[in-house]
Short mmCIF file of C-alpha atoms in Angstrom, two decimals:
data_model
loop_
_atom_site.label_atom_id
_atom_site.label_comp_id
_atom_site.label_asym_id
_atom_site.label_seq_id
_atom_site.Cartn_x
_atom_site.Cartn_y
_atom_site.Cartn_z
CA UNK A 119 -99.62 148.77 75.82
CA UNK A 120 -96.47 146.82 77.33
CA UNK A 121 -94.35 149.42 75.18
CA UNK A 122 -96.29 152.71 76.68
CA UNK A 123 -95.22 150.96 80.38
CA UNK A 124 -91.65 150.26 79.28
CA UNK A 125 -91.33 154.19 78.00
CA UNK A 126 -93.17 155.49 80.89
CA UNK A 127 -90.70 154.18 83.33
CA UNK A 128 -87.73 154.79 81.34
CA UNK A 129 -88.73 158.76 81.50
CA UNK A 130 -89.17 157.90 85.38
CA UNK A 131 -85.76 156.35 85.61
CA UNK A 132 -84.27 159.28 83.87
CA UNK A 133 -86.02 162.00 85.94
CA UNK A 134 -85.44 160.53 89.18
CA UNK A 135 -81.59 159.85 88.08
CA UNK A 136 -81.46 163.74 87.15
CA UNK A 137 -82.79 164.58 90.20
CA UNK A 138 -80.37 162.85 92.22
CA UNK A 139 -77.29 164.15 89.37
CA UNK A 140 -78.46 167.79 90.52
CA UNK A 141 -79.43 167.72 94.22
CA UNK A 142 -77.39 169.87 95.92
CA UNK A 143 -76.61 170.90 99.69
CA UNK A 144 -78.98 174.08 100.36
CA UNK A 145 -77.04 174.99 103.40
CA UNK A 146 -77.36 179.13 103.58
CA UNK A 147 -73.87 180.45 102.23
CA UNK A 148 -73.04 181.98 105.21
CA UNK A 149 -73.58 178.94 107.19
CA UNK A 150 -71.11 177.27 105.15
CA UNK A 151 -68.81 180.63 105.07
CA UNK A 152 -69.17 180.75 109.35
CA UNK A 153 -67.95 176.87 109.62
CA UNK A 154 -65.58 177.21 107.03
CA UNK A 155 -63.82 179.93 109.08
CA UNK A 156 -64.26 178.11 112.40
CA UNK A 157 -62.85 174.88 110.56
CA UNK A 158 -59.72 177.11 108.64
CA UNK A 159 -58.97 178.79 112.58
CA UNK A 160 -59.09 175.06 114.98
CA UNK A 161 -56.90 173.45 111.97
CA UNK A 162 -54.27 176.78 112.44
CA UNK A 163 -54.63 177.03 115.80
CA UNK A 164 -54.43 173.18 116.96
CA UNK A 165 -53.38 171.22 114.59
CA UNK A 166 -50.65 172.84 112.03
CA UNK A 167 -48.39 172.99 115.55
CA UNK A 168 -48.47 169.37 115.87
CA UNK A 169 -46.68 169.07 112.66
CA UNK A 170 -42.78 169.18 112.99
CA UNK A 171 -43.01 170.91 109.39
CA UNK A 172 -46.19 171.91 107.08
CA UNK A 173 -45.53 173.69 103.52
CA UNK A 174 -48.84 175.29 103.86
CA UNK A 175 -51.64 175.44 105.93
CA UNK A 176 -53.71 171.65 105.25
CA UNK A 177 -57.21 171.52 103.62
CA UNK A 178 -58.73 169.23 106.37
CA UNK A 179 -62.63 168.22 106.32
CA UNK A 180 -63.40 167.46 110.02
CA UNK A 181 -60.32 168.26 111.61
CA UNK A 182 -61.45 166.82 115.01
CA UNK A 183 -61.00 163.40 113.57
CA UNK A 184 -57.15 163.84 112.68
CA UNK A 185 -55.01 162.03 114.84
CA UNK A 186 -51.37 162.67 115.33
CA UNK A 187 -49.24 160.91 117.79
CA UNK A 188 -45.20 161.18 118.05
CA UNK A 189 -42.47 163.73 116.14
CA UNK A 190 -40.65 163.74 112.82
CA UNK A 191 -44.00 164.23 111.11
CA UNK A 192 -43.64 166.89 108.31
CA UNK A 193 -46.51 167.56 106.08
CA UNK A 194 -46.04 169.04 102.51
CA UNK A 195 -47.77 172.02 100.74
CA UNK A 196 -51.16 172.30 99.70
CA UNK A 197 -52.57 168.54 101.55
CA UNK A 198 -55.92 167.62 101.60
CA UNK A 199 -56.82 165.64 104.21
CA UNK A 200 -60.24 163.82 104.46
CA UNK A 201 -61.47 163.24 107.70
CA UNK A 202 -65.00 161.89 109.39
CA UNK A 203 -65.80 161.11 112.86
CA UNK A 204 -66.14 157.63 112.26
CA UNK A 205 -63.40 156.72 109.99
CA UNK A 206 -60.45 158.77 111.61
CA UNK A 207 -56.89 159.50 109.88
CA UNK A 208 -53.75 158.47 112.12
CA UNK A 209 -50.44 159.81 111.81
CA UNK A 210 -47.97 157.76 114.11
CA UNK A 211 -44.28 157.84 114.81
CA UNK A 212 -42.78 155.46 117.73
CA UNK A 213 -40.10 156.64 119.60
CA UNK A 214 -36.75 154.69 119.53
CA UNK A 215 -33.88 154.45 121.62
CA UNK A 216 -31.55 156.57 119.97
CA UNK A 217 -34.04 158.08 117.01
CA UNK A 218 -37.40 158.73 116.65
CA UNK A 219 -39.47 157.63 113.83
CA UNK A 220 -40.06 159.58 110.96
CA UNK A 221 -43.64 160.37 108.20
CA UNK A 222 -42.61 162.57 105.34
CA UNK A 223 -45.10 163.51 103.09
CA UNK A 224 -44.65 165.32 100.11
CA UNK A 225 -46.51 168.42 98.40
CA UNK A 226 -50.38 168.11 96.59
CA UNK A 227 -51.27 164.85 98.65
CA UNK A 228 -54.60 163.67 99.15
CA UNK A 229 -55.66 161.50 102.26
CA UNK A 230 -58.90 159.63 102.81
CA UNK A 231 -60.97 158.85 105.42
CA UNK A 232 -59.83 155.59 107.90
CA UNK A 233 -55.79 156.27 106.44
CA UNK A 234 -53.60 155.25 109.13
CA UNK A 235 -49.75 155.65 108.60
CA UNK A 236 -47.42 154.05 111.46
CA UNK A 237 -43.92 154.53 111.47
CA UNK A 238 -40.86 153.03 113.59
CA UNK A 239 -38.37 153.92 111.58
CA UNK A 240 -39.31 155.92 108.21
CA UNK A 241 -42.49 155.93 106.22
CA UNK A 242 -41.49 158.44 102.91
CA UNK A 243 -44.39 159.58 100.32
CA UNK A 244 -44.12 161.41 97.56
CA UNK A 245 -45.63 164.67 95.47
CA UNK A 246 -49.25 164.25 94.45
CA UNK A 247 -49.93 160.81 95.58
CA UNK A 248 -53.66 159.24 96.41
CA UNK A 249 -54.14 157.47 99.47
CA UNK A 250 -57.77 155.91 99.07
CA UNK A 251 -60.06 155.41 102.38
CA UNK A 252 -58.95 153.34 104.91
CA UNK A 253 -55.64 152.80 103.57
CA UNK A 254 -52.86 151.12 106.11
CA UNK A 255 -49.00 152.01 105.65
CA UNK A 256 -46.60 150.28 108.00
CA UNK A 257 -42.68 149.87 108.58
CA UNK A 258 -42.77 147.45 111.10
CA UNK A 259 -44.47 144.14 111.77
CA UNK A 260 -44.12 145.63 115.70
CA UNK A 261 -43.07 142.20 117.28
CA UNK A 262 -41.21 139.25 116.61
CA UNK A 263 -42.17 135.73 115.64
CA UNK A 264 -40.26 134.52 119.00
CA UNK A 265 -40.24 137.33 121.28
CA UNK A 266 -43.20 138.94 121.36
CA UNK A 267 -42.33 141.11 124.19
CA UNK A 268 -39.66 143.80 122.54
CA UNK A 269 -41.71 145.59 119.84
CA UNK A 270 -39.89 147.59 117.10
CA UNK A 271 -37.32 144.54 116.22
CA UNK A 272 -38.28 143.77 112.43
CA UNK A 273 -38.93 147.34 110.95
CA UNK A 274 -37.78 148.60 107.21
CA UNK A 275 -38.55 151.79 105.38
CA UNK A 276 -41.46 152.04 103.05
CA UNK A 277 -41.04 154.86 100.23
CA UNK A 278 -44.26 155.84 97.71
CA UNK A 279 -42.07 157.59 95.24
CA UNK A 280 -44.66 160.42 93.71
CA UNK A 281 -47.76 160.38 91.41
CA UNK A 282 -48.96 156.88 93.75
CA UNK A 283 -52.71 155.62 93.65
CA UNK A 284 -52.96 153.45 97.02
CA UNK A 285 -56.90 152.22 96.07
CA UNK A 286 -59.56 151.61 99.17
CA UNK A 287 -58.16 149.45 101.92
CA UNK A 288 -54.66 149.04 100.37
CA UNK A 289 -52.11 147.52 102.91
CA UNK A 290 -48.48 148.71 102.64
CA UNK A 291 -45.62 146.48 104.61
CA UNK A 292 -42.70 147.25 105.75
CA UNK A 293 -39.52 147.54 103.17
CA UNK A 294 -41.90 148.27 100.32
CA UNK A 295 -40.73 150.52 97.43
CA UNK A 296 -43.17 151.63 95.13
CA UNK A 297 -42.33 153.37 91.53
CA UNK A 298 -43.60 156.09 90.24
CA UNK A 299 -46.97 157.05 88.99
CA UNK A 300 -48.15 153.27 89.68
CA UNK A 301 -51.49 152.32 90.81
CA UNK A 302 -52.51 149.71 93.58
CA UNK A 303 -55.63 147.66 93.44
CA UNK A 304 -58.15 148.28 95.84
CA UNK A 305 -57.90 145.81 98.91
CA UNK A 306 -54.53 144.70 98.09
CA UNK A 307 -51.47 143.85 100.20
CA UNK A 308 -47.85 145.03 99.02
CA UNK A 309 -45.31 142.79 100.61
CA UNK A 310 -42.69 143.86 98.22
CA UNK A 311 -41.35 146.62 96.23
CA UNK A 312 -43.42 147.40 92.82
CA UNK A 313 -41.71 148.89 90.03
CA UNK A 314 -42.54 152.25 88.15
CA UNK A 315 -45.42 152.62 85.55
CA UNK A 316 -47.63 149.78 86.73
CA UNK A 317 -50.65 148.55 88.06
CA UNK A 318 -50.47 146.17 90.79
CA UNK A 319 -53.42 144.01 92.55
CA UNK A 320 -54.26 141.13 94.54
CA UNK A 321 -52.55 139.40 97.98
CA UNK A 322 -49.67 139.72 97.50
CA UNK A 323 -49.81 142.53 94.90
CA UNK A 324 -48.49 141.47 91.66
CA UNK A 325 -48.18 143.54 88.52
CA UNK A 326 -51.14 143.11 86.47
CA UNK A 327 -50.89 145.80 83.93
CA UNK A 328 -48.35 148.62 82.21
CA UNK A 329 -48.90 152.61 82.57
CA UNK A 330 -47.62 154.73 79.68
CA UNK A 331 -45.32 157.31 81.07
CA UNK A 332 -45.05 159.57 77.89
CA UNK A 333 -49.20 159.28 77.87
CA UNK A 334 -50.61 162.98 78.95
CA UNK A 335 -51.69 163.01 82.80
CA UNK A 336 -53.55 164.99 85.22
CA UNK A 337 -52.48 164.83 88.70
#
């Protein structure tokens, strides 16, 4: 008897997990095809122009919810760009008295929801890197210890060279390197430069583990 209960909700375990494996959105195709087309036109129309340079045109879900403040923001080709209406993404460049900030990124990035990137002087990211949600990327700690008063004093570039994994609710500081094809922990802090090949975790990041570079890779 215990044994016929013990099968009997296995089978139930395994049909409701199927169910949920195959459930799909039943949204009529050409609803999907009319707000795809809407979504392709607003992120043409209004938002490629606020990008100093763009390799191709973005792959943005929500477009409403991207965010982009300042110049010298140059987006590479073939970016996907995650987006919700809670959880916004924030490109930001701060003007400075002789320069203006710059964000470069490169070509086959992805970008999650909540990603904020704010630059005084020059926030640089590679091909195909992985910025998990609600990532933070700074060059500047924006005011001093003393003075408090005169932002933009204590500012240093940061440079993800390509293939980087930035896991959920990474924080990047200012004057951080970080190798390529290395992998940060989720909810770590990098407060200084982290060699190729690795992954890194914890606050402060520290290398915790080697990456094979001849090993085969999909990015």
């Amino acid at each position: 008897f215990p044994v016929t209960i013990l099968c009997t909700a296995k089978s139930r375990v395994k049909k409701s997990t199927k169910e949920i494996s195959m459930r799909r959105n039943n949204t009529p195709y050409f609803i999907k095809y009319i707000y795809k087309t809407i979504n392709a036109w607003y992120v043409r129309r209004f938002i490629a122009p606020q990008f100093d340079s763009l390799g191709t045109i973005p792959e943005i879900a929500h477009p409403r919810s991207l965010v982009i403040f300042g110049r010298n923001i140059h987006l590479g080709k073939f970016a996907q760009i995650i987006c919700s209406s809670d959880n916004k993404v924030r490109f930001t460049t701060w003007p400075g008295k002789t320069t203006h900030a710059e964000i470069i990124v490169g070509d086959y990035c992805l970008i999650s929801p909540g990603t904020r990137i704010s630059a005084a002087k020059s926030i640089r990211i590679g091909d195909n890197c992985m910025l998990a949600a609600n990532v933070y990327i700074s060059d500047s700690d924006w005011h001093g210890i003393y003075n408090r008063i005169r932002p933009f004093r204590c500012t240093k570039p940061v440079i993800l060279e390509n293939n980087v994994w930035l896991g959920e609710s990474v924080i990047v500081n200012k004057g951080v390197t970080i190798g390529e094809n290395s992998v940060i922990g989720a909810g770590s802090v990098v407060t200084k430069s982290i060699p190729a090949n690795v992954v890194a975790a914890g606050n402060p990041a520290r290398v915790i583990k080697s990456i094979n570079p001849n090993r085969r890779r999909l990015s």
